[in-house]
mmCIF file of C-alpha atoms and ligand atoms in Angstrom:
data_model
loop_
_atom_site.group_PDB
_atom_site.id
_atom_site.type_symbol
_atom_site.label_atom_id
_atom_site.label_comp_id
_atom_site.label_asym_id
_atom_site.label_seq_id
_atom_site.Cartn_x
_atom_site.Cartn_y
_atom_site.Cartn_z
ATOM 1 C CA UNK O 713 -51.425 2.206 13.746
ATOM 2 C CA UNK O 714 -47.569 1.069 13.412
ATOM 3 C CA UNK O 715 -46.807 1.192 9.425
ATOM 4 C CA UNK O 716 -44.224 -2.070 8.726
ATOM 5 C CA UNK O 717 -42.800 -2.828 5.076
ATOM 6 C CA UNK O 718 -43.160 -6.072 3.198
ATOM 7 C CA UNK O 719 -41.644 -8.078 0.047
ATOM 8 C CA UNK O 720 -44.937 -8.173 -2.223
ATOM 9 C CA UNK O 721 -42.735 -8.893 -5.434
ATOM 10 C CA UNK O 722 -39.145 -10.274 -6.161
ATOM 11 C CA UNK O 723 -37.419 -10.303 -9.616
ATOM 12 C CA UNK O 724 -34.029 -10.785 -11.341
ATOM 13 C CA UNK O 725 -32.007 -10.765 -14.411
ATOM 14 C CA UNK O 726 -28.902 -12.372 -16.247
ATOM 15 C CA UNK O 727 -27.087 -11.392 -18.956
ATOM 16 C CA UNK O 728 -27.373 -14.008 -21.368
ATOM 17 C CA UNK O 729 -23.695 -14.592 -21.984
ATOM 18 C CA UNK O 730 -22.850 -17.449 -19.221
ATOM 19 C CA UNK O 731 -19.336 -18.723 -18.889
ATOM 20 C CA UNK O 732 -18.702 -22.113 -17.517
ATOM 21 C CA UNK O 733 -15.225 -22.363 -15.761
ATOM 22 C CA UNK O 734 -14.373 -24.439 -18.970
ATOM 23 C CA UNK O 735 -15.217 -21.707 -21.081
ATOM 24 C CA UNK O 736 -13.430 -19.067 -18.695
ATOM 25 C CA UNK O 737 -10.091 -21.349 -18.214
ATOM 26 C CA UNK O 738 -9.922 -21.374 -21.979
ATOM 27 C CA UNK O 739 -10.359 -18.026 -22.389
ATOM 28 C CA UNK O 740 -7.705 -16.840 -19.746
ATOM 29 C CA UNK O 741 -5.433 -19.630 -20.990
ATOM 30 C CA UNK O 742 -5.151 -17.042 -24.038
ATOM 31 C CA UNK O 743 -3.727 -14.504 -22.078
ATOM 32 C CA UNK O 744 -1.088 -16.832 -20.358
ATOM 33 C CA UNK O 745 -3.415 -17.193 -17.210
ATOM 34 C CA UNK O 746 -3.607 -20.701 -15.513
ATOM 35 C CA UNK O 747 -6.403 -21.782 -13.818
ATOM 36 C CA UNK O 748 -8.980 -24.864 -13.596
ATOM 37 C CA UNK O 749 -12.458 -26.150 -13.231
ATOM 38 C CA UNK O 750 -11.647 -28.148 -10.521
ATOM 39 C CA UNK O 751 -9.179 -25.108 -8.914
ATOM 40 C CA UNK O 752 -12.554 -22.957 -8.650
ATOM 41 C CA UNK O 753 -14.535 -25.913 -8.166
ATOM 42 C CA UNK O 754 -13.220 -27.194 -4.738
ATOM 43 C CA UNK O 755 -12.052 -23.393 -3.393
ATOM 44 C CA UNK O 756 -15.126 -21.398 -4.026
ATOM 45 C CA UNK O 757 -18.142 -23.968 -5.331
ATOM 46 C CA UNK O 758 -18.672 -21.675 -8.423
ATOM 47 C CA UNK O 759 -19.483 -23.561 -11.578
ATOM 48 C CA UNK O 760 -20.267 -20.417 -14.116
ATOM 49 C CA UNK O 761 -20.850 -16.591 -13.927
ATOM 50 C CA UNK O 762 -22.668 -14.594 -16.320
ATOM 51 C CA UNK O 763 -20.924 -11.570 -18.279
ATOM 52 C CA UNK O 764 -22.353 -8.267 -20.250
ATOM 53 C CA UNK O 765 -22.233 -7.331 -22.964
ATOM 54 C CA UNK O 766 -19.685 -4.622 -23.212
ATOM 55 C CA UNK O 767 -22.793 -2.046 -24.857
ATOM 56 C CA UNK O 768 -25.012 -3.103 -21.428
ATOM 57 C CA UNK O 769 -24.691 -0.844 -18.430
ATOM 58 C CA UNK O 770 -25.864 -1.173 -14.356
ATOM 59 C CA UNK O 771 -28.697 0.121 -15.101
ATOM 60 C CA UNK O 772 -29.941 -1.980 -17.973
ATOM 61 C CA UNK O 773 -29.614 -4.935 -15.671
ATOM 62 C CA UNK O 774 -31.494 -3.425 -12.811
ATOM 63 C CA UNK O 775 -34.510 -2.040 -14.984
ATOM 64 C CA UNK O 776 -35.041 -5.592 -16.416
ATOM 65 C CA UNK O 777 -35.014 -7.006 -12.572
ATOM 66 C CA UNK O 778 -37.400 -4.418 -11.851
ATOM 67 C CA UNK O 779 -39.748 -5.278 -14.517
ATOM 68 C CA UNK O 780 -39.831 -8.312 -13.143
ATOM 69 C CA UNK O 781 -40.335 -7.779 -9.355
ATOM 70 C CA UNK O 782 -43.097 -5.108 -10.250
ATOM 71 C CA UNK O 783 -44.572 -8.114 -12.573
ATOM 72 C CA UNK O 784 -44.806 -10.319 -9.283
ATOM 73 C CA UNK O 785 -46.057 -7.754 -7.247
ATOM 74 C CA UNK O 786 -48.528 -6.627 -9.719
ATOM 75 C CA UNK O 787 -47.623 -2.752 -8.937
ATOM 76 C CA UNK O 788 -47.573 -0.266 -11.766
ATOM 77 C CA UNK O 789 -43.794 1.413 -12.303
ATOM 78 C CA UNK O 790 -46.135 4.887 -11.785
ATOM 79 C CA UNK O 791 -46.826 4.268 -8.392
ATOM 80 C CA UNK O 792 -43.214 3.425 -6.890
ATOM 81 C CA UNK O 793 -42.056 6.367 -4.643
ATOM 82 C CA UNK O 794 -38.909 5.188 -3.902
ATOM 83 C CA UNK O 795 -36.301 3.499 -5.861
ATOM 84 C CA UNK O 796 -32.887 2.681 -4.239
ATOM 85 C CA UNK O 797 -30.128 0.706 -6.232
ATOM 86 C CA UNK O 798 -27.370 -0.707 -4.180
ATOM 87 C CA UNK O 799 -24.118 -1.002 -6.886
ATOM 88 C CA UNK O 800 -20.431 -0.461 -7.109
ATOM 89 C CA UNK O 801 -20.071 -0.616 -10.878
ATOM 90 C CA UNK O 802 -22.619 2.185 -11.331
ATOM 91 C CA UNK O 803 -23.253 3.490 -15.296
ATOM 92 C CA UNK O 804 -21.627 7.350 -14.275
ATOM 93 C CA UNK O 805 -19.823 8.635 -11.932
ATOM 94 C CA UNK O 806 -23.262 10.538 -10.989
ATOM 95 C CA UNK O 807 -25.996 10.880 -11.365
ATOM 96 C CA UNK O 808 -26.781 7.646 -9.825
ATOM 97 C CA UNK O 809 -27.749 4.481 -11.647
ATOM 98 C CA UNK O 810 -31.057 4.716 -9.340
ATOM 99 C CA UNK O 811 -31.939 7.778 -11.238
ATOM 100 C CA UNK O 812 -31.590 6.152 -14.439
ATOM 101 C CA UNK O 813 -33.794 3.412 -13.281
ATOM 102 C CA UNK O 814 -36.454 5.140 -12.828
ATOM 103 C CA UNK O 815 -36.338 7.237 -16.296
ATOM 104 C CA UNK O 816 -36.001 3.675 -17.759
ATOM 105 C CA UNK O 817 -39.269 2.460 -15.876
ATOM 106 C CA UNK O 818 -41.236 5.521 -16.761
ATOM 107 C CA UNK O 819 -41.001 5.647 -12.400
ATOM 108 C CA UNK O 820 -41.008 9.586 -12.213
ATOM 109 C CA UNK O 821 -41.278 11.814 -9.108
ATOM 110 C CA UNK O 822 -40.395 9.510 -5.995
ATOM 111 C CA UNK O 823 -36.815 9.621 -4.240
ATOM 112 C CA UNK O 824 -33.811 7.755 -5.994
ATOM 113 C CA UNK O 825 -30.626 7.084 -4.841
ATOM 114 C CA UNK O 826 -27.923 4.734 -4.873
ATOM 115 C CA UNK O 827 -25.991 2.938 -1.395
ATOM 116 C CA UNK O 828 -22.523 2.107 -1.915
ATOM 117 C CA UNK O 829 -21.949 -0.849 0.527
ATOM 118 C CA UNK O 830 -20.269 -3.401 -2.027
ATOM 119 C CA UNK O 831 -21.370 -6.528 -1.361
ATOM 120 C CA UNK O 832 -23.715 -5.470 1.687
ATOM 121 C CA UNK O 833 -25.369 -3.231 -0.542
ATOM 122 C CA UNK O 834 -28.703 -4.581 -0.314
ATOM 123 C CA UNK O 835 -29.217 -5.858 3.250
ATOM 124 C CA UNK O 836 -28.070 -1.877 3.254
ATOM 125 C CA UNK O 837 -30.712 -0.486 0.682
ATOM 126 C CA UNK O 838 -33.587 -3.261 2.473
ATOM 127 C CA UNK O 839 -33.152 -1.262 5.937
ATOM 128 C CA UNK O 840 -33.313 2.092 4.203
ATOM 129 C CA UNK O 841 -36.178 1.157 1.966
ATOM 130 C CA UNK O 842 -37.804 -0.311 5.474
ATOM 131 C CA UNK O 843 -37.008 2.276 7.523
ATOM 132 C CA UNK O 844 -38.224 4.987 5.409
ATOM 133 C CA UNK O 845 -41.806 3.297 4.375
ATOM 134 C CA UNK O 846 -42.005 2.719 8.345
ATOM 135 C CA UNK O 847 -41.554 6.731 8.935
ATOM 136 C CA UNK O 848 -44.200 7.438 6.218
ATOM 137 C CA UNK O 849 -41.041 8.876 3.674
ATOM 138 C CA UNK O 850 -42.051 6.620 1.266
ATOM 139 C CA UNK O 851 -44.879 3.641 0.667
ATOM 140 C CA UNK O 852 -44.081 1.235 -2.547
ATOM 141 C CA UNK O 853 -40.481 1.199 -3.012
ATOM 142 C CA UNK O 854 -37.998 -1.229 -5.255
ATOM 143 C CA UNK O 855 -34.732 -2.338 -3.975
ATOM 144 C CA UNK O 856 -32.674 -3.570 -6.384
ATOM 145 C CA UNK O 857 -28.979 -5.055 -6.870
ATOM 146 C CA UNK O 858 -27.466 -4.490 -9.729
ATOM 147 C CA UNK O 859 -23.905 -5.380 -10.788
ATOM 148 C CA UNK O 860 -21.442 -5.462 -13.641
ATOM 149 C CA UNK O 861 -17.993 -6.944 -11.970
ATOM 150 C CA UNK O 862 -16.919 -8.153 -15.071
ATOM 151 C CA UNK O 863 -15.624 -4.052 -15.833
ATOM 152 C CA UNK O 864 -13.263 -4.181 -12.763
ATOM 153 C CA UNK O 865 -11.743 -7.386 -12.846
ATOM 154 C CA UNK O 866 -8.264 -7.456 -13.486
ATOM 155 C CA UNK O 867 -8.189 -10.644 -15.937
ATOM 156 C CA UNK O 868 -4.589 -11.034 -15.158
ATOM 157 C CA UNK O 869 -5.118 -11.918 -11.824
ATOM 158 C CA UNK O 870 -6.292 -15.614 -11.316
ATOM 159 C CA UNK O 871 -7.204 -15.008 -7.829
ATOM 160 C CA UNK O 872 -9.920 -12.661 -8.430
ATOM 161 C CA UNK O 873 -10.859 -12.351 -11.860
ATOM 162 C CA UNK O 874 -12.698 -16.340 -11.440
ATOM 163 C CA UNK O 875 -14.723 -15.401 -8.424
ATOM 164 C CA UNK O 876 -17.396 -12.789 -10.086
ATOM 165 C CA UNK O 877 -20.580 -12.319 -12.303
ATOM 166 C CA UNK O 878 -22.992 -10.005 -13.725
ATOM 167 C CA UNK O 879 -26.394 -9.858 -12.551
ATOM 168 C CA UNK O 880 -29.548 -7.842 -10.900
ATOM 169 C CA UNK O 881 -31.963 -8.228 -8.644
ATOM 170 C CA UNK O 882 -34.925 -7.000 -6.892
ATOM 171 C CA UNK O 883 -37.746 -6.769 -4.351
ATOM 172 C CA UNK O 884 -41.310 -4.489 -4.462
ATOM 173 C CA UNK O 885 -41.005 -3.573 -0.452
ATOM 174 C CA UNK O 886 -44.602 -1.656 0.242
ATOM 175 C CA UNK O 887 -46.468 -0.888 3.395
ATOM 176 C CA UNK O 888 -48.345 -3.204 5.818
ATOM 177 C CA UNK O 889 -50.478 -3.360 8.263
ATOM 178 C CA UNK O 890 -48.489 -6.675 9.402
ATOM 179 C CA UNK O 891 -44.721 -6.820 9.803
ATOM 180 C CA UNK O 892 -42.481 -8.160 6.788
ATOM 181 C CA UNK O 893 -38.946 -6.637 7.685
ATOM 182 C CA UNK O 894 -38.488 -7.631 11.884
ATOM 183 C CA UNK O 895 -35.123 -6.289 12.293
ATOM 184 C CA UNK O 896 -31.848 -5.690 10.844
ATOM 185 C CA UNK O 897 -28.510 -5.208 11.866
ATOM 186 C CA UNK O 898 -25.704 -3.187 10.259
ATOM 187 C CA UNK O 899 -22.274 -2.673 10.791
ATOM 188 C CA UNK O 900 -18.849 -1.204 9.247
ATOM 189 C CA UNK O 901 -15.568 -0.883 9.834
ATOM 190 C CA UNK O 902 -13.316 0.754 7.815
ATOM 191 C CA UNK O 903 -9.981 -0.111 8.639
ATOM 192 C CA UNK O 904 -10.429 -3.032 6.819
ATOM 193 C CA UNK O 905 -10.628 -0.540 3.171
ATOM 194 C CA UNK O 906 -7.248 -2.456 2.129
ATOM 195 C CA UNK O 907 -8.326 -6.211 1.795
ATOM 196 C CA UNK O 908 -10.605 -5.298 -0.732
ATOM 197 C CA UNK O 909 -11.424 -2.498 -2.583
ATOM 198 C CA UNK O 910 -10.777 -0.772 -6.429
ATOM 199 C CA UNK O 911 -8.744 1.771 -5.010
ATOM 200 C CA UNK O 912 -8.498 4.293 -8.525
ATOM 201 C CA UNK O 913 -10.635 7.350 -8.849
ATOM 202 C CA UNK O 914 -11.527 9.984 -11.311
ATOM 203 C CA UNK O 915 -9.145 12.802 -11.750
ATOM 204 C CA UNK O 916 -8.563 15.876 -14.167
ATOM 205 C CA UNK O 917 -10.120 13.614 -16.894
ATOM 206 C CA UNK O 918 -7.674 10.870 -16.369
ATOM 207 C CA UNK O 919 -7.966 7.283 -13.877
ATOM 208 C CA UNK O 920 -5.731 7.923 -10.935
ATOM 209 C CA UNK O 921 -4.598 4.922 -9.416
ATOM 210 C CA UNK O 922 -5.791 1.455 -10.038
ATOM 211 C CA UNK O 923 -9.134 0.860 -11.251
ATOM 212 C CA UNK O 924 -9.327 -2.930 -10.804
ATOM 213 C CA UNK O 925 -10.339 -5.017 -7.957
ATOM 214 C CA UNK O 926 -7.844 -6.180 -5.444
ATOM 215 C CA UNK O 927 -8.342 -8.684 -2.640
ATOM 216 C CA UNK O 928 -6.768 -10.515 0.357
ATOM 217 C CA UNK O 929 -8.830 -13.643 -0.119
ATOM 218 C CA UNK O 930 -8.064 -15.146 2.789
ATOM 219 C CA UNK O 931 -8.538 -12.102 5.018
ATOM 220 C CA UNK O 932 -11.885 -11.413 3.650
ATOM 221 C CA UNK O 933 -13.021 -15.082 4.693
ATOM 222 C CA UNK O 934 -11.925 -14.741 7.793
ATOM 223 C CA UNK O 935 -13.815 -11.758 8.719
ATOM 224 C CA UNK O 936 -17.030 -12.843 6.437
ATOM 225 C CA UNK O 937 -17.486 -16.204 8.715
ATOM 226 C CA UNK O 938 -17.290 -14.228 12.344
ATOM 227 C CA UNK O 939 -19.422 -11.101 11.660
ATOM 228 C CA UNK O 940 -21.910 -13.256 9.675
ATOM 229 C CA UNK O 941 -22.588 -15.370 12.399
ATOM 230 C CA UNK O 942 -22.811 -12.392 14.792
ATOM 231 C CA UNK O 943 -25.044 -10.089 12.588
ATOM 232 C CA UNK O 944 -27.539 -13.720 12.444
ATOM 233 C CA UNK O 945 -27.452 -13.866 16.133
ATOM 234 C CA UNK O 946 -28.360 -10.018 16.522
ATOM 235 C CA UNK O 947 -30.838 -9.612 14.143
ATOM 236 C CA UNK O 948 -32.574 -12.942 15.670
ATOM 237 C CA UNK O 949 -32.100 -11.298 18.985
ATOM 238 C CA UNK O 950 -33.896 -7.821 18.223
ATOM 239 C CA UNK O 951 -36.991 -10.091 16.441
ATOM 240 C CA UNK O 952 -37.179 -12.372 19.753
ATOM 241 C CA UNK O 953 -36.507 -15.552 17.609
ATOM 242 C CA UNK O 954 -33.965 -18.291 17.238
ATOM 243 C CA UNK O 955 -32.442 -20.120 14.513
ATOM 244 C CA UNK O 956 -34.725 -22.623 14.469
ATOM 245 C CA UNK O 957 -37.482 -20.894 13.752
ATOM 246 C CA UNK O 958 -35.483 -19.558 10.191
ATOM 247 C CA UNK O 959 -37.222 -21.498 6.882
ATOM 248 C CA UNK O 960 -34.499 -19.843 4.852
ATOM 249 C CA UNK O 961 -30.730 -18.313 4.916
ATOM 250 C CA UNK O 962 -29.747 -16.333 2.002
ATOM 251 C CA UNK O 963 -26.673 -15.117 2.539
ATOM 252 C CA UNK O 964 -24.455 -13.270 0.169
ATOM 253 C CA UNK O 965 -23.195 -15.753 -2.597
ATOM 254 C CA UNK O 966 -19.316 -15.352 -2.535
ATOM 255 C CA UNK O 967 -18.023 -18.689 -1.267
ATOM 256 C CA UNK O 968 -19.363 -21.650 -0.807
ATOM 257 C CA UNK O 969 -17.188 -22.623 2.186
ATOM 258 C CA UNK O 970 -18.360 -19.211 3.548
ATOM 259 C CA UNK O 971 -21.784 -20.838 3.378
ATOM 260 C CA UNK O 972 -21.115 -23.906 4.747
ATOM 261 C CA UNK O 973 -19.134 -22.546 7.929
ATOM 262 C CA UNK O 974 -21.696 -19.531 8.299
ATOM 263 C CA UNK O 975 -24.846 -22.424 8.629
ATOM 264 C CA UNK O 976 -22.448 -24.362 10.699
ATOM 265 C CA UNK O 977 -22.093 -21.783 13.380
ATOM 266 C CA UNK O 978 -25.798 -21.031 12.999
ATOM 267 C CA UNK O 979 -26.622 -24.879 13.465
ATOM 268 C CA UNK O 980 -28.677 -25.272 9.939
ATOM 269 C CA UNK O 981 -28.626 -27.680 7.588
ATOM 270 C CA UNK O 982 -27.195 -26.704 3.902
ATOM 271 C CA UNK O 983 -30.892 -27.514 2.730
ATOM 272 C CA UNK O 984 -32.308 -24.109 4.395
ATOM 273 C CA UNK O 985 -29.627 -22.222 2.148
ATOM 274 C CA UNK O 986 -30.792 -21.111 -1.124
ATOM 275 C CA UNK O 987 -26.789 -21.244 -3.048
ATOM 276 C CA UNK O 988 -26.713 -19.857 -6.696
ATOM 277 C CA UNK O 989 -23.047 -19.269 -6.058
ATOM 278 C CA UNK O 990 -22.417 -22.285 -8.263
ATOM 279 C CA UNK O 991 -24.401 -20.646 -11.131
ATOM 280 C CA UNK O 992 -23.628 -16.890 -10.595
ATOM 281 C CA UNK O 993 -20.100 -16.806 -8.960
ATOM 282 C CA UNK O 994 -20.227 -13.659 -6.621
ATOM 283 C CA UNK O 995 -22.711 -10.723 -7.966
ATOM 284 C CA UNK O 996 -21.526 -8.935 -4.924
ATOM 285 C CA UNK O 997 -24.684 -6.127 -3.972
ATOM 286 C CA UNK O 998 -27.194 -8.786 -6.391
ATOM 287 C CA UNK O 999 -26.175 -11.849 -5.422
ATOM 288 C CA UNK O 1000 -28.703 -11.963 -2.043
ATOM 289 C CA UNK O 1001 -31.659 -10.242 -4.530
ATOM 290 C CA UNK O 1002 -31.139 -12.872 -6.938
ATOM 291 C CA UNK O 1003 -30.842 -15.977 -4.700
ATOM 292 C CA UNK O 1004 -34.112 -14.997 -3.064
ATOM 293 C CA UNK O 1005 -35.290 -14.582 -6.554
ATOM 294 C CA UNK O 1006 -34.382 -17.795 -7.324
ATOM 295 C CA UNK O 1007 -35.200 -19.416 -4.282
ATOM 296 C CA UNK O 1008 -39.233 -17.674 -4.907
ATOM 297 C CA UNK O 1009 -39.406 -18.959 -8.497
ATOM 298 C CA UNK O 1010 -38.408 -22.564 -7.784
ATOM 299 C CA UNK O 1011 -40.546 -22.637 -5.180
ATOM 300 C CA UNK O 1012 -39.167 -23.047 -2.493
ATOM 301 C CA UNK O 1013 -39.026 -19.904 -0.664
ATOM 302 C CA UNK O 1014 -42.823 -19.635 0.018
ATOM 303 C CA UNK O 1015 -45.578 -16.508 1.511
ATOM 304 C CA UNK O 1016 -45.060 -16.609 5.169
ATOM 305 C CA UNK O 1017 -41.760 -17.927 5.772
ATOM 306 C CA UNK O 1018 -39.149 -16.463 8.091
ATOM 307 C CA UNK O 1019 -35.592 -15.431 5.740
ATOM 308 C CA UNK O 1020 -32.482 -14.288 6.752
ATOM 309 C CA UNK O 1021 -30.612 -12.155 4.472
ATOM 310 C CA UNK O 1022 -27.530 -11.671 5.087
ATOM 311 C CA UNK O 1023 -24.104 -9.664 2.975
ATOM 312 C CA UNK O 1024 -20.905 -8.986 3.632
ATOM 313 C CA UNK O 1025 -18.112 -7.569 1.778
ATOM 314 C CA UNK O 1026 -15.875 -4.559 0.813
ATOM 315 C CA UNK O 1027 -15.745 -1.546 3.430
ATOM 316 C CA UNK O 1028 -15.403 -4.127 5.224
ATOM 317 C CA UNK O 1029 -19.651 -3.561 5.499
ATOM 318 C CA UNK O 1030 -21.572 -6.241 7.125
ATOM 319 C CA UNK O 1031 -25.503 -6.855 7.560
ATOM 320 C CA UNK O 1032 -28.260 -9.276 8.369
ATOM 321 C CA UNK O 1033 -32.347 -8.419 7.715
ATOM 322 C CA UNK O 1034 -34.805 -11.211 9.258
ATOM 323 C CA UNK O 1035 -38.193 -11.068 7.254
ATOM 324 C CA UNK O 1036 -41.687 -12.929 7.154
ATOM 325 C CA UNK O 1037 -41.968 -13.216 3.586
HETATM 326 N N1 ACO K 1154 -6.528 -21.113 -10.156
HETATM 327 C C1 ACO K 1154 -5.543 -21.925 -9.752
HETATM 328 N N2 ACO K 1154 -4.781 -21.653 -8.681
HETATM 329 C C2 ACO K 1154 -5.039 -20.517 -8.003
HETATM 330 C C3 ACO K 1154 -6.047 -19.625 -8.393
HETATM 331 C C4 ACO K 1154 -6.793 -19.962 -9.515
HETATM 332 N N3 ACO K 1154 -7.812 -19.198 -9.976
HETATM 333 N N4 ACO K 1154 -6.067 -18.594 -7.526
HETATM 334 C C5 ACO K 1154 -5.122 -18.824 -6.619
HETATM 335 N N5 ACO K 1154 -4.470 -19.991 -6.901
HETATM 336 C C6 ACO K 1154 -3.393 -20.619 -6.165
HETATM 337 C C7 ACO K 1154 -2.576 -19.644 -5.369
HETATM 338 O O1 ACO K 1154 -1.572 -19.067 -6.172
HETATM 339 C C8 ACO K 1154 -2.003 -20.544 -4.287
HETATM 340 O O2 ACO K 1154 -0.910 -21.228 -4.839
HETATM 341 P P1 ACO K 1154 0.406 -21.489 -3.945
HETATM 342 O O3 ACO K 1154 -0.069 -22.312 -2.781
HETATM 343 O O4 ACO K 1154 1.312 -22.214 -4.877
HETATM 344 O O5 ACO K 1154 0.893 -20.126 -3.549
HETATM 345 C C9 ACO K 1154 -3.114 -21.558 -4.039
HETATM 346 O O6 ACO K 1154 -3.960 -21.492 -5.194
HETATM 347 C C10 ACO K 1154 -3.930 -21.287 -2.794
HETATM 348 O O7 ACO K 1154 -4.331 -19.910 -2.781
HETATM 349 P P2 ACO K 1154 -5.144 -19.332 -1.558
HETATM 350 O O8 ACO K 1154 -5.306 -17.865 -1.745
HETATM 351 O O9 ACO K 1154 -4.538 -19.833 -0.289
HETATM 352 O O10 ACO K 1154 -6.554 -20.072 -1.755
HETATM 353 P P3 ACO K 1154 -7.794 -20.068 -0.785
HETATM 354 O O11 ACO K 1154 -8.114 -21.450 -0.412
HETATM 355 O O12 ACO K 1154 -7.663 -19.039 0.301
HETATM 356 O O13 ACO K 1154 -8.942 -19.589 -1.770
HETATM 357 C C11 ACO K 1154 -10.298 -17.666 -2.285
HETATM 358 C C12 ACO K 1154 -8.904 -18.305 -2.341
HETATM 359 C C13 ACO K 1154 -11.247 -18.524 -3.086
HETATM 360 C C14 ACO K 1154 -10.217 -16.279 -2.883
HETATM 361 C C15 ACO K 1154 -10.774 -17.598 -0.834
HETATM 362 O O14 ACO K 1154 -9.785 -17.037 -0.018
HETATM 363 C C16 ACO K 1154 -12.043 -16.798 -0.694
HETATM 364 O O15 ACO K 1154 -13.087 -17.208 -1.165
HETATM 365 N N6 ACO K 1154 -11.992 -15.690 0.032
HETATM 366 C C17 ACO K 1154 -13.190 -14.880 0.260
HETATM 367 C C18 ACO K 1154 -13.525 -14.048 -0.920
HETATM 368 C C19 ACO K 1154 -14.856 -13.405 -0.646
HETATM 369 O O16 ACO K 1154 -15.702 -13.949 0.018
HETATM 370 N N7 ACO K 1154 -15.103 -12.248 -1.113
HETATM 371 C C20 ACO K 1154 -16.427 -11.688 -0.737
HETATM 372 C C21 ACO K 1154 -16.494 -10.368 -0.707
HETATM 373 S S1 ACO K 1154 -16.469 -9.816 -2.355
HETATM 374 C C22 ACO K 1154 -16.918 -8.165 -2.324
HETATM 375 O O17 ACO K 1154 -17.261 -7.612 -1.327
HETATM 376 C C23 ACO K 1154 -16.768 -7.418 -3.630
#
C-alpha cells in the first residue's frame, strides 16, 4: 500500500523580547538611523518583530517549537526518526543546528540535518521530510524553522535592518495511510546570489568579507510575486486541483504587498491568507511554520482543509507544498 506523510502536530515559539516599530525607530534613532512607524507601516505591513536574547541560539528556538508540535501531535521526542531544521543563522558553523535539536529533545538515533534554502527553507525541508517518510527512510519526522536574523542585520542600514524577526516553528509530519502532502514544487536559480545574500565566510579564524545581510529590495519583489504565482499554479496542477478548492494560503511572511499581489494573481480573497507579517516582520525559513502555527491555534486553519505553503527568498530558492491538513 502507497505510504503518504501528514501534519499530525504544529508548534512555534517567540522570543519574548517584541519590538514595536516605535520601540525599534527609537532605538535606531540612537545610532543616527531614520526611520518610521508609518515608513514600515505602508511599505511592508510589519507592525513588530521579536528579538533574542543575545545568550539564545537557533537551536534554543527550534527545540521550544518542537516541544510544542510534539505536544499537539501527542508523539514522544523518542520516537522521531527524522529531524530536519531549515535555518540560515545556524548556532555553528557545523555540526548542524538539527543535530543539536535532537540532543536538546532527548531525540537520539534518527537522521538530522539541516537545508539551507533561506527563506524557502521549509517548503524545502516539508518535501524532504515527505519524500523520505514516502520511500520508507524515515516514519515520524519534525520539520522545523528556526531563525535568529536579528545576528545578521546590519543596524545601519534602514532598508533591511526593519524588515526581520526571530522566531521558530514546526510540524510532526508522520506516515499515512491517506495523503497529507499532494505535491510540491521546487525551484532555484542561482544567478540571482547577488540581490540577497550575507556574502562573508569563515576563514583562517577570521570573517572574510561581509557578514551582514544585503538586499535589492525591489528586485527581490519582483521575482517573489512571478515565481510565487507560478510555483501555486504547478503544485495545484500536479494535485489535479484549482484555486478554489484552497481553504488556506500561507505564504512566506516578508511583505505584505507580496501577499496581496501573490492572492491577486491567484484570485483569493486576503481572508484565506493567514498574515503574521504584521506581528513577526520576516522570520525568513520560520515565518510559513509559524503562520500555520498560528493560523491552527486561532482556529482557523482546521483537520481536513486544503493549504498552500508557499516561500521564497535568498538563492533566489522558490517553493510551493499543497496539503490536506
Ligand atoms: N525608513 C524610511 N525610509 C526608508 C527606509 C526606512 N526603513 N528604507 C528605505 N527608505 C527610503 C529609501 O531611501 C527611498 O528613499 P528615496 O526615494 O529618497 O531614495 C524610499 O524609502 C523608497 O525606497 P524603496 O527601496 O523604493 O522602497 P520600496 O517601496 O521598494 O520598499 C522594501 C522597500 C520594503 C524592502 C520592498 O522593496 C520589499 O519588501 N522588497 C522585498 C523584500 C523581501 O520580500 N524579501 C524576502 C526575502 S527575504 C530572505 O529571503 C532572507
Amino acid at each position: 500500500m502507497r505510504r503518504y506523510s501528514r501534519i499530525t502536530g504544529t508548534g512555534s515559539y517567540l522570543p519574548p523580547r517584541r519590538l514595536s516599530n516605535a520601540d525599534l525607530v527609537a532605538e535606531l534613532a540612537v545610532s543616527g538611523v531614520e526611520t518610521s512607524d508609518d515608513w514600515i507601516v505602508e511599505r511592508t505591513g510589519i507592525r513588530a518583530r521579536h528579538f533574542a536574547a543575545v545568550d539564545v541560539v537557533c537551536s534554543d528556538l527550534a527545540t521550544a517549537a518542537a516541544k510544542n508540535a510534539l505536544q499537539a501531535a501527542g508523539v514522544d521526542a523518542r520516537d522521531i526518526d527524522l529531524i530536519i531544521v531549515a535555518t540560515s543563522t545556524p548556532d555553528m558553523v557545523f555540526p548542524s543546528t538539527a543535530c543539536i535539536v535532537q540532543h536538546k529533545l532527548g531525540a537520539p538515533g534518527g537522521a538530522a540535518f539541516d537545508v539551507q534554502a533561506v527563506c524557502s527553507g521549509f517548503v524545502y525541508a516539508l518535501t524532504i521530510a515527505d519524500a523520505m517518510i514516502q520511500t520508507g527512510a524515515a516514519n515520524k519526522a519534525l520539520v522545523i524553522g528556526s531563525e535568529i536574523f536579528s545576528r545578521i542585520l546590519d543596524f545601519k542600514d534602514r532598508t533591511t535592518c526593519v524588515l526581520f524577526g526571530d522566531g521558530a516553528g514546526a510540524v510532526v509530519l508522520e506516515a499515512s495511510k491517506t495523503p497529507g502532502i499532494l505535491a510540491s514544487d521546487l525551484h532555484a536559480d542561482g544567478k540571482h546570489v547577488g540581490i540577497l545574500c550575507v556574502p562573508g565566510h569563515v576563514s583562517g579564524g577570521h570573517i572574510t568579507g561581509d557578514p551582514l545581510l544585503k538586499m535589492d529590495g525591489q528586485a527581490v519583489f519582483k521575482l517573489a510575486v512571478g515565481v510565487l504565482e507560478d510555483a501555486a499554479r504547478a503544485t495545484l496542477e500536479k494535485a489535479g486541483k484549482t484555486q478554489a478548492d484552497i481553504d488556506w494560503l500561507i505564504p512566506h511572511q516578508a511583505n505584505i504587498r507580496i501577499m496581496q499581489s501573490t492572492a491577486k494573481k491567484l484570485k483569493l480573497s486576503m481572508d484565506k491568507v493567514i498574515v503574521t507579517v504584521d506581528q513577526h516582520g520576516n522570520t525568513s525559513a520560520a515565518s510559513i511554520p509559524l503562520a500555520l502555527d498560528a493560523g491552527v491555534r486561532a482556529g482557523k486553519v482546521k483537520p481536513g482543509q486544503l493549504l498552500m505553503l508557499e516561500g521564497v527568498g535568498g538563492g533566489f530558492t522558490w517553493g510551493a507544498v499543497l496539503l490536506n491538513l
